[in-house]
Coordinates of C-alpha atoms (C1' of nucleotides) in Angstrom, one line a residue:
Chain A
M1 CA -17.9 -15.8 9.1
S2 CA -16.5 -12.4 8.3
S3 CA -14.2 -11.7 5.4
F4 CA -10.8 -10.1 5.4
Y5 CA -9.0 -8.8 2.4
L6 CA -5.4 -7.7 2.8
T7 CA -2.6 -6.7 0.4
T8 CA 1.1 -6.2 0.2
P9 CA 2.4 -3.8 -2.4
I10 CA 3.1 -5.5 -5.7
Y11 CA 6.9 -5.6 -6.0
Y12 CA 8.7 -4.0 -8.9
A13 CA 10.0 -6.7 -11.1
S14 CA 13.3 -5.1 -12.0
G15 CA 15.2 -6.3 -9.0
E16 CA 15.7 -9.4 -6.9
P17 CA 13.5 -10.0 -3.8
H18 CA 15.2 -8.7 -0.6
I19 CA 14.6 -8.4 3.1
G20 CA 12.3 -5.4 2.6
H21 CA 10.0 -7.4 0.4
A22 CA 10.3 -10.4 2.7
Y23 CA 9.4 -8.5 5.8
T24 CA 6.2 -6.9 4.3
T25 CA 5.1 -10.2 2.9
I26 CA 5.8 -12.2 6.0
L27 CA 3.9 -9.6 8.1
A28 CA 1.0 -10.0 5.7
D29 CA 1.2 -13.7 5.8
V30 CA 1.2 -13.8 9.6
L31 CA -1.9 -11.6 9.7
A32 CA -3.6 -13.7 7.0
R33 CA -2.9 -16.9 8.8
Y34 CA -4.1 -15.4 12.1
R35 CA -7.4 -14.3 10.4
R36 CA -7.9 -17.7 9.0
R37 CA -7.3 -19.3 12.3
A38 CA -9.8 -16.9 13.8
G39 CA -12.3 -18.1 11.3
D40 CA -12.3 -15.4 8.7
D41 CA -12.6 -15.9 5.0
V42 CA -9.3 -14.4 3.9
L43 CA -8.1 -13.0 0.6
F44 CA -4.4 -12.4 0.8
L45 CA -3.0 -10.7 -2.3
T46 CA 0.5 -10.1 -3.4
G47 CA 2.2 -9.9 -6.8
T48 CA 4.5 -8.0 -9.1
D49 CA 4.5 -4.6 -10.8
E50 CA 5.7 -5.1 -14.3
H51 CA 5.4 -2.0 -16.3
G52 CA 7.6 1.1 -16.7
Q53 CA 10.8 2.4 -17.9
K54 CA 13.1 0.5 -15.6
I55 CA 11.6 -2.8 -16.7
Q56 CA 11.9 -1.8 -20.3
E57 CA 15.6 -0.9 -19.8
A58 CA 16.5 -3.9 -17.7
A59 CA 15.0 -6.2 -20.2
A60 CA 16.8 -4.5 -23.1
A61 CA 20.1 -4.8 -21.2
Q62 CA 19.6 -8.5 -20.8
G63 CA 18.4 -9.1 -24.4
L64 CA 14.9 -10.0 -23.3
T65 CA 11.5 -8.7 -24.1
P66 CA 10.0 -6.9 -21.1
L67 CA 7.5 -9.7 -20.7
E68 CA 10.2 -12.3 -20.7
L69 CA 12.0 -10.5 -18.0
C70 CA 8.8 -10.1 -16.0
D71 CA 8.0 -13.8 -16.3
R72 CA 11.4 -14.6 -14.9
M73 CA 11.2 -12.1 -12.1
A74 CA 7.6 -13.1 -11.1
G75 CA 8.8 -16.6 -10.8
R76 CA 11.7 -15.5 -8.7
F77 CA 9.3 -13.8 -6.3
E78 CA 7.0 -16.8 -6.2
D79 CA 9.9 -19.1 -5.4
V80 CA 11.0 -17.0 -2.5
W81 CA 7.5 -16.8 -1.1
E82 CA 7.3 -20.5 -1.2
T83 CA 10.5 -21.0 0.8
L84 CA 9.2 -18.4 3.3
A85 CA 5.9 -20.2 3.7
I86 CA 3.8 -17.4 2.3
S87 CA 0.2 -18.4 2.0
H88 CA -1.1 -15.8 -0.5
D89 CA -4.4 -16.6 -2.2
R90 CA -3.5 -14.7 -5.3
F91 CA -0.4 -13.6 -7.0
I92 CA -1.3 -10.8 -9.4
R93 CA 0.8 -9.4 -12.2
T94 CA 0.1 -6.0 -13.8
T95 CA 0.6 -7.5 -17.2
E96 CA -2.4 -9.7 -16.8
A97 CA -5.2 -9.0 -19.3
E98 CA -7.7 -8.6 -16.5
H99 CA -5.7 -5.9 -14.8
I100 CA -5.0 -4.1 -18.0
A101 CA -8.7 -3.9 -18.6
V102 CA -9.5 -2.7 -15.1
V103 CA -6.8 0.0 -15.3
A104 CA -8.4 1.2 -18.6
A105 CA -11.9 1.1 -17.0
L106 CA -10.8 3.1 -14.0
L107 CA -9.0 5.7 -16.0
E108 CA -12.0 6.0 -18.3
R109 CA -14.1 6.6 -15.2
L110 CA -11.8 9.4 -14.0
W111 CA -12.0 10.9 -17.5
D112 CA -15.7 10.7 -17.6
N113 CA -16.0 12.3 -14.2
G114 CA -13.9 15.2 -15.4
F115 CA -10.9 14.7 -13.2
I116 CA -8.4 14.3 -15.9
Y117 CA -6.9 17.1 -18.0
E118 CA -4.1 17.6 -20.3
S119 CA -1.1 19.8 -19.4
E120 CA 2.6 20.0 -19.4
Y121 CA 4.8 18.2 -17.0
T122 CA 8.0 20.0 -16.0
G123 CA 10.9 18.2 -14.5
W124 CA 14.6 17.6 -14.5
Y125 CA 15.4 15.3 -17.4
S126 CA 18.7 13.5 -18.0
V127 CA 19.4 12.9 -21.7
G128 CA 22.0 10.3 -20.9
Q129 CA 19.7 8.3 -18.5
E130 CA 16.6 9.0 -20.6
R131 CA 14.5 9.8 -17.6
Y132 CA 13.4 12.4 -15.1
F133 CA 15.0 12.8 -11.7
T134 CA 13.6 14.3 -8.6
E135 CA 15.0 17.4 -6.9
K136 CA 16.2 15.2 -4.1
E137 CA 18.0 12.9 -6.5
I138 CA 19.8 15.6 -8.5
G139 CA 20.9 17.5 -5.4
P140 CA 22.1 21.1 -5.5
E141 CA 24.5 20.3 -8.3
R142 CA 21.7 19.4 -10.6
V143 CA 23.4 16.3 -12.0
D144 CA 21.9 12.9 -12.5
P145 CA 23.0 10.6 -9.6
I146 CA 24.1 7.8 -11.9
A147 CA 26.5 9.3 -14.4
G148 CA 26.9 12.7 -12.8
E149 CA 25.9 14.6 -15.9
P150 CA 23.9 17.8 -15.9
V151 CA 20.2 17.4 -16.1
Q152 CA 18.0 19.9 -17.9
R153 CA 14.6 21.4 -17.2
I154 CA 12.2 20.2 -19.9
R155 CA 8.5 20.0 -20.4
E156 CA 6.4 17.4 -22.0
K157 CA 2.7 16.8 -22.6
N158 CA 1.1 14.8 -19.8
Y159 CA -2.3 14.0 -18.5
F160 CA -3.0 15.0 -14.9
F161 CA -5.4 13.8 -12.3
R162 CA -7.1 16.5 -10.2
M163 CA -5.7 15.2 -7.0
S164 CA -5.9 18.6 -5.4
H165 CA -9.7 18.5 -5.8
F166 CA -9.8 15.8 -3.1
Q167 CA -7.4 17.4 -0.6
D168 CA -9.9 18.6 1.9
R169 CA -12.0 15.5 1.7
L170 CA -8.9 13.4 2.3
I171 CA -7.9 15.5 5.3
R172 CA -11.3 15.2 6.7
H173 CA -11.3 11.4 6.3
I174 CA -8.0 11.1 8.1
E175 CA -9.1 13.4 10.9
E176 CA -12.4 11.6 11.4
N177 CA -10.7 8.2 11.3
P178 CA -7.7 8.4 13.7
D179 CA -6.8 4.8 13.1
W180 CA -7.1 4.8 9.4
I181 CA -3.3 5.2 9.0
V182 CA -1.2 3.4 11.5
P183 CA 1.1 3.8 13.2
R184 CA 0.2 7.3 14.5
T185 CA 3.5 8.8 13.5
R186 CA 2.9 8.0 9.8
R187 CA -0.6 9.5 10.1
N188 CA 1.0 12.7 11.4
E189 CA 3.4 12.8 8.6
V190 CA 0.6 12.4 6.0
L191 CA -1.4 15.1 7.6
G192 CA 1.7 17.3 7.6
F193 CA 2.2 16.5 4.0
L194 CA -1.4 17.5 3.3
G195 CA -0.9 20.7 5.2
R196 CA 0.5 22.2 2.0
P197 CA -1.5 22.6 -1.2
L198 CA -1.6 19.3 -3.0
E199 CA -0.4 19.3 -6.6
D200 CA -2.2 17.4 -9.3
L201 CA -0.8 14.0 -10.2
S202 CA 0.7 13.3 -13.5
I203 CA -0.7 10.0 -14.6
S204 CA 0.8 9.4 -18.1
R205 CA 4.0 9.3 -20.0
P206 CA 4.4 9.8 -23.7
R207 CA 4.7 6.5 -25.5
S208 CA 7.5 7.8 -27.6
R209 CA 9.7 7.7 -24.5
I210 CA 8.2 4.8 -22.6
H211 CA 6.4 2.1 -24.6
W212 CA 6.1 -0.6 -21.9
G213 CA 2.9 0.4 -20.2
I214 CA -0.9 0.5 -20.4
P215 CA -2.1 2.9 -23.1
L216 CA -4.6 5.6 -22.0
P217 CA -8.1 4.7 -23.3
W218 CA -8.5 8.1 -24.9
D219 CA -5.0 8.7 -26.2
A220 CA -2.9 5.7 -27.3
G221 CA 0.1 8.1 -27.6
H222 CA 0.4 7.9 -23.8
V223 CA 0.9 5.1 -21.3
T224 CA -0.3 5.0 -17.7
Y225 CA 2.2 6.2 -15.1
V226 CA 3.4 3.1 -13.3
W227 CA 2.2 4.1 -9.8
V228 CA -1.3 4.5 -11.0
D229 CA -1.1 1.2 -12.9
A230 CA 0.3 -0.5 -9.8
L231 CA -2.1 0.8 -7.2
I232 CA -5.1 -0.3 -9.2
N233 CA -4.1 -3.9 -8.7
Y234 CA -5.8 -3.9 -5.4
V235 CA -9.1 -3.2 -7.0
T236 CA -8.5 -5.6 -9.9
A237 CA -8.0 -8.6 -7.6
S238 CA -11.0 -7.7 -5.5
G239 CA -13.4 -8.3 -8.4
A240 CA -15.1 -5.0 -7.8
I241 CA -14.9 -3.9 -11.4
D242 CA -16.3 -5.6 -14.5
P243 CA -14.5 -3.8 -17.4
D244 CA -16.6 -5.6 -20.0
A245 CA -19.9 -4.2 -18.7
A246 CA -21.5 -0.9 -19.9
P247 CA -19.7 2.1 -18.4
D248 CA -22.5 2.7 -15.9
E249 CA -22.6 -0.9 -14.8
R250 CA -18.9 -1.6 -14.2
G251 CA -19.0 -1.2 -10.5
F252 CA -18.0 2.4 -10.0
G253 CA -20.4 4.3 -7.8
G254 CA -24.0 3.2 -7.7
P255 CA -24.7 -0.3 -6.4
P256 CA -21.4 -2.1 -5.9
R257 CA -20.8 -5.4 -7.5
P258 CA -20.3 -8.3 -5.0
S259 CA -16.6 -8.2 -4.4
R260 CA -13.9 -8.1 -1.8
W261 CA -13.5 -4.4 -2.1
P262 CA -12.8 -2.3 -0.1
A263 CA -9.6 -3.9 1.2
D264 CA -9.5 -4.3 5.0
L265 CA -5.8 -3.7 5.1
H266 CA -3.1 -2.3 2.8
L267 CA 0.4 -3.2 4.1
M268 CA 3.5 -1.4 2.9
G269 CA 6.9 0.0 3.9
K270 CA 7.0 3.5 5.2
D271 CA 8.7 4.7 2.0
I272 CA 5.6 4.3 0.0
I273 CA 3.0 5.7 2.5
T274 CA 2.3 8.8 0.4
T275 CA 1.3 6.8 -2.6
H276 CA -1.0 4.6 -0.6
A277 CA -2.4 7.3 1.8
V278 CA -2.7 10.2 -0.7
Y279 CA -2.5 9.1 -4.4
W280 CA -4.5 6.0 -3.9
P281 CA -7.4 7.2 -1.9
T282 CA -7.9 10.3 -4.0
L283 CA -7.9 8.2 -7.1
L284 CA -10.6 6.0 -5.5
M285 CA -12.6 9.1 -4.7
G286 CA -12.3 10.2 -8.2
A287 CA -13.6 6.9 -9.5
D288 CA -16.4 6.7 -6.9
L289 CA -15.0 3.7 -5.1
P290 CA -14.9 3.3 -1.3
L291 CA -11.5 3.7 0.5
P292 CA -9.6 0.9 2.0
R293 CA -10.4 0.3 5.7
K294 CA -6.8 0.6 7.0
I295 CA -3.3 1.5 5.9
L296 CA -0.4 0.1 7.8
A297 CA 3.1 1.3 7.1
H298 CA 5.9 -0.6 8.7
G299 CA 9.4 0.4 9.4
W300 CA 12.8 -0.7 8.1
W301 CA 15.4 -3.2 9.2
V302 CA 18.7 -1.6 9.6
V303 CA 21.9 -3.6 10.2
G304 CA 23.3 -2.9 13.6
E305 CA 26.7 -1.2 13.4
T306 CA 29.4 -2.6 15.6
K307 CA 33.1 -2.0 15.5
M308 CA 33.5 -5.6 14.7
S309 CA 31.4 -5.6 11.6
K310 CA 33.0 -2.5 10.5
S311 CA 36.5 -3.8 10.6
I312 CA 35.6 -7.2 9.4
G313 CA 33.0 -5.9 7.0
N314 CA 30.6 -8.9 7.5
V315 CA 27.1 -7.8 6.7
V316 CA 24.6 -10.7 7.3
D317 CA 21.7 -11.0 5.0
P318 CA 18.7 -12.0 7.1
L319 CA 17.3 -14.0 4.2
A320 CA 20.4 -16.2 4.3
L321 CA 19.5 -17.0 8.0
R322 CA 16.8 -19.3 6.7
R323 CA 19.4 -21.9 5.6
L324 CA 21.0 -21.9 9.1
F325 CA 17.9 -21.7 11.3
G326 CA 14.9 -22.5 9.2
T327 CA 12.1 -20.5 7.8
D328 CA 10.0 -20.5 11.0
A329 CA 12.8 -19.1 13.1
V330 CA 13.4 -16.3 10.7
R331 CA 9.8 -15.4 10.7
W332 CA 9.7 -15.5 14.4
Y333 CA 12.7 -13.2 14.7
L334 CA 11.2 -10.7 12.2
M335 CA 7.8 -10.6 13.9
R336 CA 9.0 -10.8 17.5
E337 CA 11.9 -8.4 17.3
M338 CA 10.5 -5.5 15.3
P339 CA 7.7 -3.5 17.0
T340 CA 5.2 -3.4 14.3
G341 CA 5.5 -0.1 12.5
Q342 CA 8.8 0.9 13.9
D343 CA 12.3 0.5 12.7
A344 CA 14.6 -2.2 14.2
S345 CA 18.1 -3.1 13.8
Y346 CA 19.3 -6.6 12.9
T347 CA 22.2 -8.1 14.8
P348 CA 23.4 -11.7 14.9
E349 CA 23.3 -11.5 18.7
R350 CA 19.7 -10.5 18.9
F351 CA 18.8 -13.2 16.4
L352 CA 20.5 -15.8 18.5
A353 CA 18.8 -14.5 21.6
R354 CA 15.4 -14.9 19.9
Y355 CA 16.3 -18.3 18.5
D356 CA 17.4 -19.5 22.0
E357 CA 14.1 -18.2 23.4
L358 CA 12.3 -20.4 20.9
R359 CA 14.5 -23.4 21.6
N360 CA 14.7 -23.2 25.3
I361 CA 11.4 -21.8 26.4
F362 CA 9.0 -23.2 23.8
G363 CA 10.8 -26.1 22.2
N364 CA 12.0 -27.5 25.5
L365 CA 8.5 -27.1 27.0
A366 CA 7.1 -29.2 24.2
H367 CA 9.8 -31.8 24.4
R368 CA 9.7 -32.2 28.2
T369 CA 5.9 -32.4 28.2
L370 CA 5.7 -35.0 25.5
S371 CA 8.6 -37.0 27.1
M372 CA 6.8 -37.0 30.5
V373 CA 3.5 -38.2 28.9
K374 CA 5.5 -41.0 27.3
R375 CA 7.4 -41.9 30.3
Y376 CA 4.7 -41.7 32.9
R377 CA 1.6 -42.5 31.0
A378 CA 2.7 -44.7 28.1
A379 CA 2.4 -41.8 25.6
T380 CA -1.3 -41.3 26.3
V381 CA -2.5 -37.9 27.6
P382 CA -4.4 -38.7 30.8
D383 CA -8.0 -37.9 31.2
G384 CA -7.6 -35.7 34.3
P385 CA -8.8 -32.1 34.5
A386 CA -6.6 -29.8 32.3
D387 CA -7.3 -26.7 34.3
G388 CA -4.0 -26.1 35.9
L389 CA -3.3 -22.9 33.9
A390 CA -6.8 -22.0 33.0
R391 CA -6.6 -18.4 34.0
E392 CA -3.1 -17.8 32.6
T393 CA -4.1 -19.4 29.3
A394 CA -7.2 -17.3 29.0
D395 CA -5.2 -14.2 29.8
A396 CA -2.6 -15.1 27.2
I397 CA -5.1 -15.7 24.5
A398 CA -6.8 -12.4 25.2
A399 CA -3.5 -10.5 25.2
Y400 CA -2.4 -12.3 22.1
R401 CA -5.6 -11.3 20.3
R402 CA -5.4 -7.8 21.5
G403 CA -1.9 -7.6 20.1
L404 CA -2.7 -9.0 16.7
D405 CA -6.1 -7.3 16.3
G406 CA -4.4 -4.0 17.1
Y407 CA -1.5 -4.7 14.7
R408 CA 1.0 -4.9 17.5
L409 CA 2.2 -8.3 16.6
H410 CA 5.3 -8.2 18.8
E411 CA 3.1 -7.8 21.8
G412 CA 0.8 -10.7 20.8
F413 CA 3.7 -13.0 20.3
A414 CA 5.3 -11.9 23.5
A415 CA 2.1 -12.9 25.3
A416 CA 2.3 -16.3 23.7
M417 CA 5.9 -16.8 24.7
K418 CA 5.0 -15.7 28.2
L419 CA 2.5 -18.5 28.4
A420 CA 5.2 -20.9 27.5
R421 CA 7.4 -19.4 30.3
T422 CA 4.5 -19.8 32.7
A423 CA 4.0 -23.4 31.7
N424 CA 7.7 -24.1 32.4
G425 CA 7.1 -22.6 35.9
F426 CA 4.1 -24.8 36.3
V427 CA 6.2 -27.8 35.7
E428 CA 8.7 -26.7 38.4
A429 CA 5.9 -26.0 40.8
Q430 CA 4.1 -29.3 40.3
E431 CA 7.2 -31.5 40.1
P432 CA 5.6 -34.2 38.1
W433 CA 8.6 -36.5 38.6
A434 CA 7.9 -36.3 42.3
Q435 CA 4.1 -36.8 41.8
A436 CA 5.0 -39.9 39.8
R437 CA 7.0 -41.3 42.7
R438 CA 4.3 -40.7 45.3
P439 CA 2.0 -43.7 45.6
D440 CA -1.0 -41.3 45.9
G441 CA 0.2 -38.8 43.3
A442 CA -1.5 -40.3 40.3
A443 CA -4.4 -37.9 40.1
E444 CA -2.2 -34.9 40.6
L445 CA 0.2 -36.2 37.9
D446 CA -2.8 -36.7 35.5
R447 CA -3.8 -33.1 36.0
T448 CA -0.3 -31.8 35.5
L449 CA 0.2 -33.6 32.3
A450 CA -3.3 -32.9 30.9
T451 CA -2.8 -29.2 31.7
L452 CA 0.6 -29.1 30.0
A453 CA -0.8 -31.0 26.9
R454 CA -3.7 -28.6 26.7
T455 CA -1.3 -25.6 27.0
L456 CA 0.8 -27.0 24.1
G457 CA -2.4 -27.3 22.0
V458 CA -3.1 -23.6 22.7
L459 CA 0.5 -22.6 21.9
A460 CA 0.3 -24.5 18.6
C461 CA -2.7 -22.3 17.7
L462 CA -1.0 -19.1 18.9
F463 CA 2.3 -19.8 17.1
E464 CA 0.8 -21.1 13.9
P465 CA 0.5 -17.8 12.1
V466 CA 4.2 -17.0 12.6
M467 CA 5.6 -20.5 12.6
P468 CA 3.3 -22.6 10.5
A469 CA 5.6 -25.6 10.0
R470 CA 6.6 -26.1 13.7
A471 CA 3.1 -25.5 14.9
R472 CA 1.8 -28.3 12.6
Q473 CA 4.6 -30.5 13.8
L474 CA 3.7 -29.9 17.4
A475 CA 0.0 -30.5 16.8
R476 CA 0.9 -33.8 15.1
R477 CA 3.1 -34.9 17.9
L478 CA 0.4 -34.1 20.4
G479 CA -1.9 -36.4 18.5
L480 CA -4.2 -33.6 17.4
G481 CA -5.8 -33.8 13.9
G482 CA -4.5 -30.4 13.1
V483 CA -3.6 -27.0 14.7
P484 CA -6.6 -25.9 16.7
R485 CA -8.5 -22.8 15.7
F486 CA -9.3 -20.1 18.2
G487 CA -12.9 -21.3 18.3
D488 CA -11.7 -24.7 19.4
L489 CA -9.5 -23.6 22.2
E490 CA -12.2 -23.2 24.9
S491 CA -13.3 -26.8 24.6
L492 CA -10.0 -28.3 23.6
E493 CA -9.9 -31.9 24.8
V494 CA -6.5 -33.6 25.2
G495 CA -7.4 -36.6 27.3
G496 CA -6.6 -39.8 25.4
L497 CA -4.4 -38.3 22.8
E498 CA -1.5 -40.5 21.6
V499 CA 1.6 -38.4 21.7
A500 CA 4.9 -38.9 19.9
V501 CA 8.3 -37.9 21.1
D502 CA 10.6 -36.8 18.3
A503 CA 13.7 -34.7 17.5
P504 CA 13.7 -31.2 19.0
L505 CA 11.4 -28.7 17.2
F506 CA 14.3 -26.3 17.2
P507 CA 17.6 -28.0 17.0
P508 CA 20.9 -26.5 18.1
A509 CA 22.0 -23.9 15.5
D510 CA 24.5 -21.1 15.4
F511 CA 26.3 -18.9 13.0
P512 CA 29.4 -20.4 11.4
P513 CA 32.6 -19.2 13.2
A514 CA 34.1 -16.1 11.7
Chain B
rG1 C1' 14.5 25.5 7.4
rC2 C1' 9.4 23.5 8.4
rC3 C1' 6.5 19.5 10.7
rG4 C1' 6.6 15.2 13.8
rG5 C1' 8.6 11.5 17.2
rA6 C1' 12.0 9.7 20.8
rG7 C1' 15.5 10.2 25.1
rU8 C1' 13.4 5.1 31.6
rA9 C1' 18.4 -0.5 34.7
rG10 C1' 24.9 -2.7 31.0
rC11 C1' 21.6 -4.0 26.3
rU12 C1' 16.4 -4.0 23.9
rC13 C1' 12.3 -1.8 25.6
rA14 C1' 6.8 -1.6 28.7
rG15 C1' 4.9 2.2 31.4
rU16 C1' -3.9 3.9 29.9
rU17 C1' -7.0 9.6 31.5
rG18 C1' -0.9 12.5 37.0
rG19 C1' -1.4 9.1 43.1
rU20 C1' 2.5 1.0 45.1
rC21 C1' 5.0 3.1 38.0
rA22 C1' 10.0 2.7 39.2
rG23 C1' 8.9 -2.5 35.6
rA24 C1' 9.8 -7.0 31.7
rG25 C1' 13.1 -9.8 28.8
rC26 C1' 18.3 -10.4 27.8
rA27 C1' 23.2 -10.2 30.0
rG28 C1' 25.6 -10.8 35.2
rC29 C1' 25.8 -13.0 40.3
rG30 C1' 23.8 -16.7 43.8
rG31 C1' 20.6 -21.0 44.6
rA32 C1' 17.0 -25.2 43.5
rA33 C1' 15.6 -29.1 40.7
rU34 C1' 16.4 -33.4 37.3
rC35 C1' 10.8 -34.6 33.3
rA36 C1' 13.6 -32.2 29.2
rU37 C1' 17.4 -29.9 23.7
rA38 C1' 23.2 -28.5 30.1
rA39 C1' 17.3 -27.1 28.0
rU40 C1' 14.2 -25.3 33.2
rC41 C1' 12.7 -22.7 37.8
rC42 C1' 13.6 -19.3 42.0
rG43 C1' 16.3 -15.0 44.3
rC44 C1' 19.4 -10.5 43.6
rG45 C1' 19.0 -3.8 40.4
rU46 C1' 21.8 2.8 45.3
rG47 C1' 18.4 3.4 37.6
rU48 C1' 19.4 11.8 39.2
rC49 C1' 12.9 7.9 34.5
rG50 C1' 18.1 13.5 28.9
rG51 C1' 19.3 18.8 31.8
rG52 C1' 16.8 23.0 34.1
rG53 C1' 12.4 25.5 35.7
rG54 C1' 7.0 25.4 36.7
rU55 C1' 1.7 23.7 37.9
rU56 C1' -0.1 20.3 41.9
rC57 C1' -1.3 17.6 48.2
rA58 C1' 1.1 14.4 44.4
rA59 C1' 4.7 14.1 37.8
rG60 C1' 8.6 9.3 33.5
rU61 C1' 3.1 10.7 33.4
rC62 C1' 0.8 18.0 32.5
rC63 C1' 3.2 23.2 31.0
rC64 C1' 7.8 26.1 29.6
rU65 C1' 12.8 26.0 28.1
rC66 C1' 17.5 23.8 26.7
rC67 C1' 20.5 19.5 24.9
rU68 C1' 20.9 15.0 21.9
rC69 C1' 19.2 11.5 18.4
rC70 C1' 15.7 9.9 14.7
rG71 C1' 11.8 10.3 10.9
rG72 C1' 9.0 13.0 7.1
rC73 C1' 8.9 17.2 3.6
rA74 C1' 5.5 14.0 -3.6
rC75 C1' 5.4 11.6 -9.1
rC76 C1' 12.0 7.1 -7.5
rA77 C1' 8.0 1.2 -8.1

RNA sequence: GCCGGAGUAGCUCAGUUGGUCAGAGCAGCGGAAUCAUAAUCCGCGUGUCGGGGGUUCAAGUCCCUCCUCCGGCACCA
């Protein structure tokens, strides 16, 4: 059994969970479930990022302590993940003692390695907003984008990480590992980014300005810059570092401690590819830790713009769809409609098309098969050979696995749906209702029904990662003990199973009339 | 401005190293069937593969050029 460690970013606890968070996390969940079904020992990590100025300010504005706010927001995220059927193994919070200790240990390692130095940070500071703004944010007018007041160029003491020292090594790593950053277009962008001299990374903020953070081990007057704090969570949760050990035995360099590090996959939106593909790997290099095996940056959902929606002004929140169509249908839409890594636009029409596909192709296949087993064979799957779609099924499984292994989930799920279409065609070709009428048709009918039941068992397996509840429901109705794993599919026996016919897996559903 | 990507049927998109590659799904039209959630299945596309030029026996598939659209260009989590 191989192991698989995958992560989502930890989400900043100053705001409510939204579709961006949900998409990343569902994508991670689908991959985690797929790996488990394939027999891997999976560690699926998500969590919340809880330090920094925005948290500090948001808490103050609500009359809470920062930690009180974070407790509330972490709960909010955990609740949403539960409703979306997220199966994370660990929910990490950067305010956990373990994480704080690992951050301190890692920073100390960087310091001991000579990659930290003291200097001055220069930036555009807004007195009114009490924070720095980027060039992009202030625009040519050089005013803060919130209040519109002029910002000023100021300097303050900061500690810096010698990120520039690792520039060439990072470029080499990306060039020697073409699939390290996917999709390819993001890799190109990172390489383009690295085409210019890399600046060193400011890793601290004066505590006088921001108190809600992890103090630097060597200077309590400064707290760790939130991105550095946040990224380290991936190592914290892996168990690679023992902050209580002697400095040389904590797990940096030398013989590694038994752990889940390096991560097999970091997932994130394309907006934070730079932090994950540049800041993070160079920090790891500086601390003598191996790099993650793969970085996957996905695209954004944009809301399709139509004349209708513009005049009516109705913007649908995909998260709200869950209440109308169910969690599994929303997960299906998100995974099926967006080519992994690319942008996609949400429209109610496309959503309905994908829901109808589920309902009509897959749901109806399940229902008609179970109904026929009940009607013609007293609800017991016959013992006949189940080889009617042997080749098509094997092909579908192979294409599915190629898709998911290659992080083209939409292709994998398209292959699964294609098998369901093929099975519907098989029903039409065999005409089991005619076989049932023919006096000598019994053996043929047995084979038809056994084949269809077996196909449903396979489909339950293929669809489980994306639609866990419906897949379990289908497996139960088929009379299986549970959703089959990939290793079970080859020898999946369906003869003798007692099936149950029940309400449709995907009931009629629609948007409320406008 | 610099770097990168994309422009293929009404819509969303597939199309490895150039040679049945002109395709799939949806929508539309016609038909079949009745086990099933009126759910299914079959048949039907005269698309300048963004424009132009070039290489080649042969180009969505390579080269040049032009047009259009999109993405990235760091400390914002």
